[in-house]
Amino acid sequence: MSKFVFGTASLFNVGGSSQRRDLLAAAVDNGFTHFDTAPYYGFGIAERDLAPVLKRHPDVTVTTKVGIYSPGGEAQPAATVFLRKAAGRILKPISRPTIDFSLSRAQTALEGSLRRLGRDMIDIYMLHEPELALIETEEWHRWLENLVEQGKVRTFGLALTEDRLLPFLDNASPLCRVVQMADSLSTREADILPMRGKPLQITYGYVTAERRKGLGSSVENILKAALRRNADGAVIVSTTKVSRLPQYSELCAETDVDL
């Protein structure tokens, strides 16, 4: 996995299909070897846009998720997605995600993600912002382990925020095999992991958090500090502009790590 992971949550904002796919292709050309996506990102479009890039680069790996789904499903054309997102700014339910942690829905979601990504295996399969009370941990763990044995998933884990992660850590959940969580330089939410003997693995949210708090550091300095903080893991980043992609390898070089 590359030190920086390319996140696709905002990919739909890039523009048309060719622009989005050009951006993803350029990310690989600039050293990214891992992408983070989900059925909810672009209402299925992010996964579909990744398919041709993954086909051309079979060594590139991907994380996708399960549990949060698109209103209207993941097969909507781009024009419908645009209209739904635009209308959702006024009428929130139109673009509000569906949350379903039933295993029957998860099995359907897995098959859909594999089909949209054009792959036989998902490298990291994450439960997307689950609450411990919503899932039967042993049942989910057994299902995910079976997927690993069947070769449909390489490994699995949780993608969530500190408040939702704590109950899983406190209950020593086997679902904490890989943890992707929001973190920041000032609040250091991910410290809950080393406090419980787990390393920082995949973290995100550094630039957004610092800007929300009105701190004056540049994006470059924030990301350099994020690399130093999560020295042994990976940091999710995102951009909508091809011209900004070279900065990530430059930041790695300046921080003396390989992208």
PDB file of C-alpha atoms in Angstrom:
ATOM      1  CA  MET A   1       0.000   0.000   0.000  1.00  0.00           C
ATOM      2  CA  SER A   2       1.273   3.467  -0.859  1.00  0.00           C
ATOM      3  CA  LYS A   3       1.980   5.800   2.044  1.00  0.00           C
ATOM      4  CA  PHE A   4      -0.727   8.097   0.720  1.00  0.00           C
ATOM      5  CA  VAL A   5      -4.023   6.410  -0.190  1.00  0.00           C
ATOM      6  CA  PHE A   6      -6.222   8.094  -2.787  1.00  0.00           C
ATOM      7  CA  GLY A   7      -9.704   8.667  -1.369  1.00  0.00           C
ATOM      8  CA  THR A   8     -12.674   8.765  -3.746  1.00  0.00           C
ATOM      9  CA  ALA A   9     -15.377  10.246  -1.501  1.00  0.00           C
ATOM     10  CA  SER A  10     -15.354  13.497  -3.506  1.00  0.00           C
ATOM     11  CA  LEU A  11     -14.560  11.964  -6.902  1.00  0.00           C
ATOM     12  CA  PHE A  12     -17.998  12.800  -8.317  1.00  0.00           C
ATOM     13  CA  ASN A  13     -17.151  16.512  -7.927  1.00  0.00           C
ATOM     14  CA  VAL A  14     -14.336  16.249 -10.486  1.00  0.00           C
ATOM     15  CA  GLY A  15     -16.652  16.424 -13.502  1.00  0.00           C
ATOM     16  CA  GLY A  16     -17.610  13.977 -16.226  1.00  0.00           C
ATOM     17  CA  SER A  17     -16.662  10.333 -16.489  1.00  0.00           C
ATOM     18  CA  SER A  18     -13.555  10.925 -18.612  1.00  0.00           C
ATOM     19  CA  GLN A  19     -12.268  13.593 -16.226  1.00  0.00           C
ATOM     20  CA  ARG A  20     -12.817  11.377 -13.204  1.00  0.00           C
ATOM     21  CA  ARG A  21     -11.083   8.398 -14.778  1.00  0.00           C
ATOM     22  CA  ASP A  22      -8.205  10.564 -16.021  1.00  0.00           C
ATOM     23  CA  LEU A  23      -7.677  11.737 -12.444  1.00  0.00           C
ATOM     24  CA  LEU A  24      -7.599   8.161 -11.123  1.00  0.00           C
ATOM     25  CA  ALA A  25      -5.189   7.084 -13.873  1.00  0.00           C
ATOM     26  CA  ALA A  26      -2.946  10.052 -13.099  1.00  0.00           C
ATOM     27  CA  ALA A  27      -2.964   9.103  -9.421  1.00  0.00           C
ATOM     28  CA  VAL A  28      -1.421   5.735 -10.324  1.00  0.00           C
ATOM     29  CA  ASP A  29       1.098   7.470 -12.592  1.00  0.00           C
ATOM     30  CA  ASN A  30       2.086   9.622  -9.620  1.00  0.00           C
ATOM     31  CA  GLY A  31       2.756   6.699  -7.301  1.00  0.00           C
ATOM     32  CA  PHE A  32      -0.564   5.872  -5.633  1.00  0.00           C
ATOM     33  CA  THR A  33      -0.991   2.107  -5.317  1.00  0.00           C
ATOM     34  CA  HIS A  34      -4.105   1.968  -3.116  1.00  0.00           C
ATOM     35  CA  PHE A  35      -7.566   3.511  -3.473  1.00  0.00           C
ATOM     36  CA  ASP A  36     -10.254   3.967  -0.838  1.00  0.00           C
ATOM     37  CA  THR A  37     -13.873   3.828  -1.984  1.00  0.00           C
ATOM     38  CA  ALA A  38     -17.381   2.733  -0.936  1.00  0.00           C
ATOM     39  CA  PRO A  39     -20.757   2.006  -2.557  1.00  0.00           C
ATOM     40  CA  TYR A  40     -22.038   5.321  -1.166  1.00  0.00           C
ATOM     41  CA  TYR A  41     -19.320   7.429  -2.827  1.00  0.00           C
ATOM     42  CA  GLY A  42     -20.915   8.945  -5.903  1.00  0.00           C
ATOM     43  CA  PHE A  43     -23.810   6.528  -5.353  1.00  0.00           C
ATOM     44  CA  GLY A  44     -21.824   3.673  -6.928  1.00  0.00           C
ATOM     45  CA  ILE A  45     -20.037   5.785  -9.530  1.00  0.00           C
ATOM     46  CA  ALA A  46     -16.701   5.879  -7.658  1.00  0.00           C
ATOM     47  CA  GLU A  47     -16.468   2.088  -7.706  1.00  0.00           C
ATOM     48  CA  ARG A  48     -17.421   1.983 -11.392  1.00  0.00           C
ATOM     49  CA  ASP A  49     -14.862   4.665 -12.273  1.00  0.00           C
ATOM     50  CA  LEU A  50     -12.137   2.651 -10.575  1.00  0.00           C
ATOM     51  CA  ALA A  51     -12.807  -0.477 -12.648  1.00  0.00           C
ATOM     52  CA  PRO A  52     -10.817   0.449 -15.800  1.00  0.00           C
ATOM     53  CA  VAL A  53      -7.881   1.717 -13.714  1.00  0.00           C
ATOM     54  CA  LEU A  54      -7.811  -1.474 -11.662  1.00  0.00           C
ATOM     55  CA  LYS A  55      -8.010  -3.553 -14.829  1.00  0.00           C
ATOM     56  CA  ARG A  56      -4.970  -1.814 -16.322  1.00  0.00           C
ATOM     57  CA  HIS A  57      -3.049  -2.056 -13.038  1.00  0.00           C
ATOM     58  CA  PRO A  58      -3.751  -5.447 -11.412  1.00  0.00           C
ATOM     59  CA  ASP A  59      -1.180  -4.780  -8.677  1.00  0.00           C
ATOM     60  CA  VAL A  60      -3.059  -1.704  -7.445  1.00  0.00           C
ATOM     61  CA  THR A  61      -5.136  -2.485  -4.347  1.00  0.00           C
ATOM     62  CA  VAL A  62      -8.461  -1.172  -3.102  1.00  0.00           C
ATOM     63  CA  THR A  63     -10.547  -0.726   0.023  1.00  0.00           C
ATOM     64  CA  THR A  64     -14.314  -0.682  -0.234  1.00  0.00           C
ATOM     65  CA  LYS A  65     -16.970  -0.852   2.422  1.00  0.00           C
ATOM     66  CA  VAL A  66     -20.257  -2.324   3.533  1.00  0.00           C
ATOM     67  CA  GLY A  67     -23.154  -1.042   5.633  1.00  0.00           C
ATOM     68  CA  ILE A  68     -23.893   2.404   4.151  1.00  0.00           C
ATOM     69  CA  TYR A  69     -25.665   2.519   0.797  1.00  0.00           C
ATOM     70  CA  SER A  70     -26.855   5.020  -1.768  1.00  0.00           C
ATOM     71  CA  PRO A  71     -30.419   6.364  -1.850  1.00  0.00           C
ATOM     72  CA  GLY A  72     -31.828   4.999  -5.070  1.00  0.00           C
ATOM     73  CA  GLY A  73     -29.173   2.283  -5.319  1.00  0.00           C
ATOM     74  CA  GLU A  74     -25.724   2.106  -6.868  1.00  0.00           C
ATOM     75  CA  ALA A  75     -26.785   1.644 -10.508  1.00  0.00           C
ATOM     76  CA  GLN A  76     -28.057   5.178 -11.125  1.00  0.00           C
ATOM     77  CA  PRO A  77     -26.741   7.116 -14.150  1.00  0.00           C
ATOM     78  CA  ALA A  78     -24.570  10.150 -13.432  1.00  0.00           C
ATOM     79  CA  ALA A  79     -27.341  12.610 -14.376  1.00  0.00           C
ATOM     80  CA  THR A  80     -29.679  11.078 -11.791  1.00  0.00           C
ATOM     81  CA  VAL A  81     -26.959  11.152  -9.144  1.00  0.00           C
ATOM     82  CA  PHE A  82     -26.307  14.826  -9.874  1.00  0.00           C
ATOM     83  CA  LEU A  83     -29.989  15.711  -9.590  1.00  0.00           C
ATOM     84  CA  ARG A  84     -30.405  13.701  -6.405  1.00  0.00           C
ATOM     85  CA  LYS A  85     -27.358  15.342  -4.790  1.00  0.00           C
ATOM     86  CA  ALA A  86     -28.472  18.826  -5.870  1.00  0.00           C
ATOM     87  CA  ALA A  87     -32.037  18.333  -4.635  1.00  0.00           C
ATOM     88  CA  GLY A  88     -30.698  16.808  -1.437  1.00  0.00           C
ATOM     89  CA  ARG A  89     -29.255  20.159  -0.405  1.00  0.00           C
ATOM     90  CA  ILE A  90     -32.837  21.342   0.084  1.00  0.00           C
ATOM     91  CA  LEU A  91     -34.656  18.081   0.805  1.00  0.00           C
ATOM     92  CA  LYS A  92     -32.167  16.068   2.853  1.00  0.00           C
ATOM     93  CA  PRO A  93     -33.964  12.685   2.631  1.00  0.00           C
ATOM     94  CA  ILE A  94     -33.429  12.624  -1.153  1.00  0.00           C
ATOM     95  CA  SER A  95     -29.665  12.164  -0.735  1.00  0.00           C
ATOM     96  CA  ARG A  96     -29.596  10.604   2.737  1.00  0.00           C
ATOM     97  CA  PRO A  97     -27.816   7.223   2.796  1.00  0.00           C
ATOM     98  CA  THR A  98     -29.418   3.948   3.745  1.00  0.00           C
ATOM     99  CA  ILE A  99     -27.799   2.187   6.710  1.00  0.00           C
ATOM    100  CA  ASP A 100     -28.248  -1.569   6.834  1.00  0.00           C
ATOM    101  CA  PHE A 101     -25.976  -3.976   8.691  1.00  0.00           C
ATOM    102  CA  SER A 102     -27.945  -7.132   7.979  1.00  0.00           C
ATOM    103  CA  LEU A 103     -25.826  -9.913   6.531  1.00  0.00           C
ATOM    104  CA  SER A 104     -28.322 -10.541   3.738  1.00  0.00           C
ATOM    105  CA  ARG A 105     -27.855  -6.962   2.517  1.00  0.00           C
ATOM    106  CA  ALA A 106     -24.084  -7.286   3.036  1.00  0.00           C
ATOM    107  CA  GLN A 107     -23.887 -10.318   0.751  1.00  0.00           C
ATOM    108  CA  THR A 108     -25.736  -8.443  -1.993  1.00  0.00           C
ATOM    109  CA  ALA A 109     -23.496  -5.411  -1.431  1.00  0.00           C
ATOM    110  CA  LEU A 110     -20.341  -7.506  -1.720  1.00  0.00           C
ATOM    111  CA  GLU A 111     -21.435  -8.956  -5.046  1.00  0.00           C
ATOM    112  CA  GLY A 112     -22.329  -5.467  -6.286  1.00  0.00           C
ATOM    113  CA  SER A 113     -18.964  -3.996  -5.283  1.00  0.00           C
ATOM    114  CA  LEU A 114     -17.036  -6.820  -6.946  1.00  0.00           C
ATOM    115  CA  ARG A 115     -19.065  -6.335 -10.118  1.00  0.00           C
ATOM    116  CA  ARG A 116     -18.631  -2.548 -10.191  1.00  0.00           C
ATOM    117  CA  LEU A 117     -14.902  -2.750  -9.414  1.00  0.00           C
ATOM    118  CA  GLY A 118     -14.406  -5.480 -12.017  1.00  0.00           C
ATOM    119  CA  ARG A 119     -12.457  -7.631  -9.596  1.00  0.00           C
ATOM    120  CA  ASP A 120     -12.716 -11.103  -8.110  1.00  0.00           C
ATOM    121  CA  MET A 121     -11.282  -9.991  -4.764  1.00  0.00           C
ATOM    122  CA  ILE A 122     -11.498  -6.930  -2.529  1.00  0.00           C
ATOM    123  CA  ASP A 123      -8.190  -6.247  -0.790  1.00  0.00           C
ATOM    124  CA  ILE A 124      -9.631  -4.588   2.342  1.00  0.00           C
ATOM    125  CA  TYR A 125     -13.334  -4.863   3.130  1.00  0.00           C
ATOM    126  CA  MET A 126     -14.457  -2.429   5.825  1.00  0.00           C
ATOM    127  CA  LEU A 127     -17.622  -2.163   7.865  1.00  0.00           C
ATOM    128  CA  HIS A 128     -18.610   1.448   7.179  1.00  0.00           C
ATOM    129  CA  GLU A 129     -19.274   3.427  10.388  1.00  0.00           C
ATOM    130  CA  PRO A 130     -20.976   0.589  12.292  1.00  0.00           C
ATOM    131  CA  GLU A 131     -22.244   0.784  15.845  1.00  0.00           C
ATOM    132  CA  LEU A 132     -21.503  -2.226  18.026  1.00  0.00           C
ATOM    133  CA  ALA A 133     -25.174  -2.460  19.005  1.00  0.00           C
ATOM    134  CA  LEU A 134     -26.215  -2.820  15.343  1.00  0.00           C
ATOM    135  CA  ILE A 135     -24.198  -5.917  14.529  1.00  0.00           C
ATOM    136  CA  GLU A 136     -23.732  -9.398  15.872  1.00  0.00           C
ATOM    137  CA  THR A 137     -19.939  -9.377  16.067  1.00  0.00           C
ATOM    138  CA  GLU A 138     -19.440 -13.152  16.024  1.00  0.00           C
ATOM    139  CA  GLU A 139     -21.811 -13.588  13.081  1.00  0.00           C
ATOM    140  CA  TRP A 140     -20.131 -10.816  11.100  1.00  0.00           C
ATOM    141  CA  HIS A 141     -16.678 -12.118  11.957  1.00  0.00           C
ATOM    142  CA  ARG A 142     -17.590 -15.619  10.782  1.00  0.00           C
ATOM    143  CA  TRP A 143     -18.994 -14.253   7.502  1.00  0.00           C
ATOM    144  CA  LEU A 144     -15.900 -12.144   6.827  1.00  0.00           C
ATOM    145  CA  GLU A 145     -13.545 -15.012   7.670  1.00  0.00           C
ATOM    146  CA  ASN A 146     -15.465 -17.172   5.201  1.00  0.00           C
ATOM    147  CA  LEU A 147     -14.966 -14.521   2.525  1.00  0.00           C
ATOM    148  CA  VAL A 148     -11.221 -14.606   3.195  1.00  0.00           C
ATOM    149  CA  GLU A 149     -11.202 -18.403   2.907  1.00  0.00           C
ATOM    150  CA  GLN A 150     -13.175 -18.168  -0.366  1.00  0.00           C
ATOM    151  CA  GLY A 151     -10.686 -15.665  -1.782  1.00  0.00           C
ATOM    152  CA  LYS A 152     -13.253 -12.885  -2.165  1.00  0.00           C
ATOM    153  CA  VAL A 153     -11.665 -10.658   0.495  1.00  0.00           C
ATOM    154  CA  ARG A 154      -7.994 -10.392   1.395  1.00  0.00           C
ATOM    155  CA  THR A 155      -8.595  -8.883   4.835  1.00  0.00           C
ATOM    156  CA  PHE A 156     -11.252  -6.866   6.676  1.00  0.00           C
ATOM    157  CA  GLY A 157     -11.803  -4.335   9.413  1.00  0.00           C
ATOM    158  CA  LEU A 158     -13.611  -1.202  10.552  1.00  0.00           C
ATOM    159  CA  ALA A 159     -13.816   2.275   9.024  1.00  0.00           C
ATOM    160  CA  LEU A 160     -15.210   4.646  11.623  1.00  0.00           C
ATOM    161  CA  THR A 161     -14.705   7.525  14.030  1.00  0.00           C
ATOM    162  CA  GLU A 162     -13.321   7.480  17.569  1.00  0.00           C
ATOM    163  CA  ASP A 163     -16.683   7.396  19.350  1.00  0.00           C
ATOM    164  CA  ARG A 164     -17.854   4.376  17.376  1.00  0.00           C
ATOM    165  CA  LEU A 165     -14.520   2.587  17.559  1.00  0.00           C
ATOM    166  CA  LEU A 166     -14.173   2.671  21.350  1.00  0.00           C
ATOM    167  CA  PRO A 167     -16.856   0.036  22.083  1.00  0.00           C
ATOM    168  CA  PHE A 168     -15.238  -2.369  19.596  1.00  0.00           C
ATOM    169  CA  LEU A 169     -11.826  -1.866  21.205  1.00  0.00           C
ATOM    170  CA  ASP A 170     -13.222  -2.194  24.725  1.00  0.00           C
ATOM    171  CA  ASN A 171     -14.935  -5.453  23.739  1.00  0.00           C
ATOM    172  CA  ALA A 172     -11.775  -6.761  22.018  1.00  0.00           C
ATOM    173  CA  SER A 173     -13.786  -7.261  18.843  1.00  0.00           C
ATOM    174  CA  PRO A 174     -12.125  -9.491  16.233  1.00  0.00           C
ATOM    175  CA  LEU A 175     -13.456  -7.032  13.647  1.00  0.00           C
ATOM    176  CA  CYS A 176     -10.630  -4.646  14.616  1.00  0.00           C
ATOM    177  CA  ARG A 177      -8.181  -6.515  12.389  1.00  0.00           C
ATOM    178  CA  VAL A 178      -7.629  -3.391  10.273  1.00  0.00           C
ATOM    179  CA  VAL A 179      -8.805   0.008  11.517  1.00  0.00           C
ATOM    180  CA  GLN A 180      -9.375   3.062   9.365  1.00  0.00           C
ATOM    181  CA  MET A 181     -10.286   6.095  11.439  1.00  0.00           C
ATOM    182  CA  ALA A 182     -10.503   9.868  11.442  1.00  0.00           C
ATOM    183  CA  ASP A 183      -7.578  11.578  13.157  1.00  0.00           C
ATOM    184  CA  SER A 184      -6.209  15.081  13.627  1.00  0.00           C
ATOM    185  CA  LEU A 185      -2.918  16.660  14.623  1.00  0.00           C
ATOM    186  CA  SER A 186      -4.425  18.743  17.405  1.00  0.00           C
ATOM    187  CA  THR A 187      -6.886  16.322  19.034  1.00  0.00           C
ATOM    188  CA  ARG A 188      -5.053  13.080  18.124  1.00  0.00           C
ATOM    189  CA  GLU A 189      -8.155  10.882  18.175  1.00  0.00           C
ATOM    190  CA  ALA A 190      -6.232   7.855  16.922  1.00  0.00           C
ATOM    191  CA  ASP A 191      -4.212   7.724  20.144  1.00  0.00           C
ATOM    192  CA  ILE A 192      -6.895   5.359  21.411  1.00  0.00           C
ATOM    193  CA  LEU A 193      -5.223   2.686  19.282  1.00  0.00           C
ATOM    194  CA  PRO A 194      -1.689   2.670  20.757  1.00  0.00           C
ATOM    195  CA  MET A 195      -3.236   3.094  24.203  1.00  0.00           C
ATOM    196  CA  ARG A 196      -4.723  -0.363  23.601  1.00  0.00           C
ATOM    197  CA  GLY A 197      -1.664  -1.886  22.004  1.00  0.00           C
ATOM    198  CA  LYS A 198      -2.704  -1.353  18.363  1.00  0.00           C
ATOM    199  CA  PRO A 199      -0.771   0.702  15.809  1.00  0.00           C
ATOM    200  CA  LEU A 200      -2.166   3.486  13.696  1.00  0.00           C
ATOM    201  CA  GLN A 201      -3.023   1.798  10.404  1.00  0.00           C
ATOM    202  CA  ILE A 202      -5.100   3.914   8.000  1.00  0.00           C
ATOM    203  CA  THR A 203      -5.983   7.457   9.063  1.00  0.00           C
ATOM    204  CA  TYR A 204      -7.656  10.423   7.405  1.00  0.00           C
ATOM    205  CA  GLY A 205      -9.119  13.868   7.976  1.00  0.00           C
ATOM    206  CA  TYR A 206      -6.030  15.875   8.930  1.00  0.00           C
ATOM    207  CA  VAL A 207      -6.444  18.835   6.586  1.00  0.00           C
ATOM    208  CA  THR A 208     -10.194  19.124   7.173  1.00  0.00           C
ATOM    209  CA  ALA A 209      -9.759  18.999  10.944  1.00  0.00           C
ATOM    210  CA  GLU A 210      -7.067  21.674  11.067  1.00  0.00           C
ATOM    211  CA  ARG A 211      -9.006  24.004   8.778  1.00  0.00           C
ATOM    212  CA  ARG A 212     -12.207  23.500  10.763  1.00  0.00           C
ATOM    213  CA  LYS A 213     -10.381  24.617  13.883  1.00  0.00           C
ATOM    214  CA  GLY A 214      -9.010  27.681  12.121  1.00  0.00           C
ATOM    215  CA  LEU A 215      -5.381  26.653  12.465  1.00  0.00           C
ATOM    216  CA  GLY A 216      -3.054  28.372  10.047  1.00  0.00           C
ATOM    217  CA  SER A 217      -0.739  25.611   8.842  1.00  0.00           C
ATOM    218  CA  SER A 218      -0.435  25.051   5.109  1.00  0.00           C
ATOM    219  CA  VAL A 219      -1.763  21.866   3.532  1.00  0.00           C
ATOM    220  CA  GLU A 220       1.828  20.789   2.865  1.00  0.00           C
ATOM    221  CA  ASN A 221       2.858  21.194   6.502  1.00  0.00           C
ATOM    222  CA  ILE A 222      -0.267  19.441   7.750  1.00  0.00           C
ATOM    223  CA  LEU A 223       0.374  16.444   5.513  1.00  0.00           C
ATOM    224  CA  LYS A 224       4.059  16.289   6.448  1.00  0.00           C
ATOM    225  CA  ALA A 225       3.051  16.207  10.103  1.00  0.00           C
ATOM    226  CA  ALA A 226       0.452  13.528   9.318  1.00  0.00           C
ATOM    227  CA  LEU A 227       3.138  11.371   7.699  1.00  0.00           C
ATOM    228  CA  ARG A 228       5.341  11.717  10.761  1.00  0.00           C
ATOM    229  CA  ARG A 229       2.438  10.971  13.099  1.00  0.00           C
ATOM    230  CA  ASN A 230       1.315   7.854  11.216  1.00  0.00           C
ATOM    231  CA  ALA A 231       4.843   6.753  10.407  1.00  0.00           C
ATOM    232  CA  ASP A 232       4.084   3.059   9.894  1.00  0.00           C
ATOM    233  CA  GLY A 233       0.626   3.249   8.353  1.00  0.00           C
ATOM    234  CA  ALA A 234      -1.085   5.083   5.498  1.00  0.00           C
ATOM    235  CA  VAL A 235      -2.879   8.426   5.212  1.00  0.00           C
ATOM    236  CA  ILE A 236      -5.939   8.938   2.998  1.00  0.00           C
ATOM    237  CA  VAL A 237      -5.817  12.094   0.877  1.00  0.00           C
ATOM    238  CA  SER A 238      -7.938  13.446  -1.938  1.00  0.00           C
ATOM    239  CA  THR A 239      -7.827  16.024  -4.691  1.00  0.00           C
ATOM    240  CA  THR A 240      -9.962  16.901  -7.688  1.00  0.00           C
ATOM    241  CA  LYS A 241      -7.053  18.285  -9.741  1.00  0.00           C
ATOM    242  CA  VAL A 242      -4.457  16.283 -11.670  1.00  0.00           C
ATOM    243  CA  SER A 243      -1.979  19.145 -11.240  1.00  0.00           C
ATOM    244  CA  ARG A 244      -1.864  18.579  -7.489  1.00  0.00           C
ATOM    245  CA  LEU A 245      -0.952  14.900  -7.652  1.00  0.00           C
ATOM    246  CA  PRO A 246       2.852  15.319  -7.857  1.00  0.00           C
ATOM    247  CA  GLN A 247       2.855  17.110  -4.504  1.00  0.00           C
ATOM    248  CA  TYR A 248       2.222  13.867  -2.630  1.00  0.00           C
ATOM    249  CA  SER A 249       5.409  12.143  -3.779  1.00  0.00           C
ATOM    250  CA  GLU A 250       7.262  15.411  -3.133  1.00  0.00           C
ATOM    251  CA  LEU A 251       5.908  15.531   0.416  1.00  0.00           C
ATOM    252  CA  CYS A 252       7.002  11.951   0.978  1.00  0.00           C
ATOM    253  CA  ALA A 253      10.491  12.761  -0.306  1.00  0.00           C
ATOM    254  CA  GLU A 254      10.713  15.798   1.974  1.00  0.00           C
ATOM    255  CA  THR A 255       9.610  13.651   4.920  1.00  0.00           C
ATOM    256  CA  ASP A 256      12.056  10.896   3.891  1.00  0.00           C
ATOM    257  CA  VAL A 257       9.434   8.205   3.253  1.00  0.00           C
ATOM    258  CA  ASP A 258       8.494   6.394   0.048  1.00  0.00           C
ATOM    259  CA  LEU A 259       5.076   7.102  -1.460  1.00  0.00           C
TER     260      LEU A 259
END
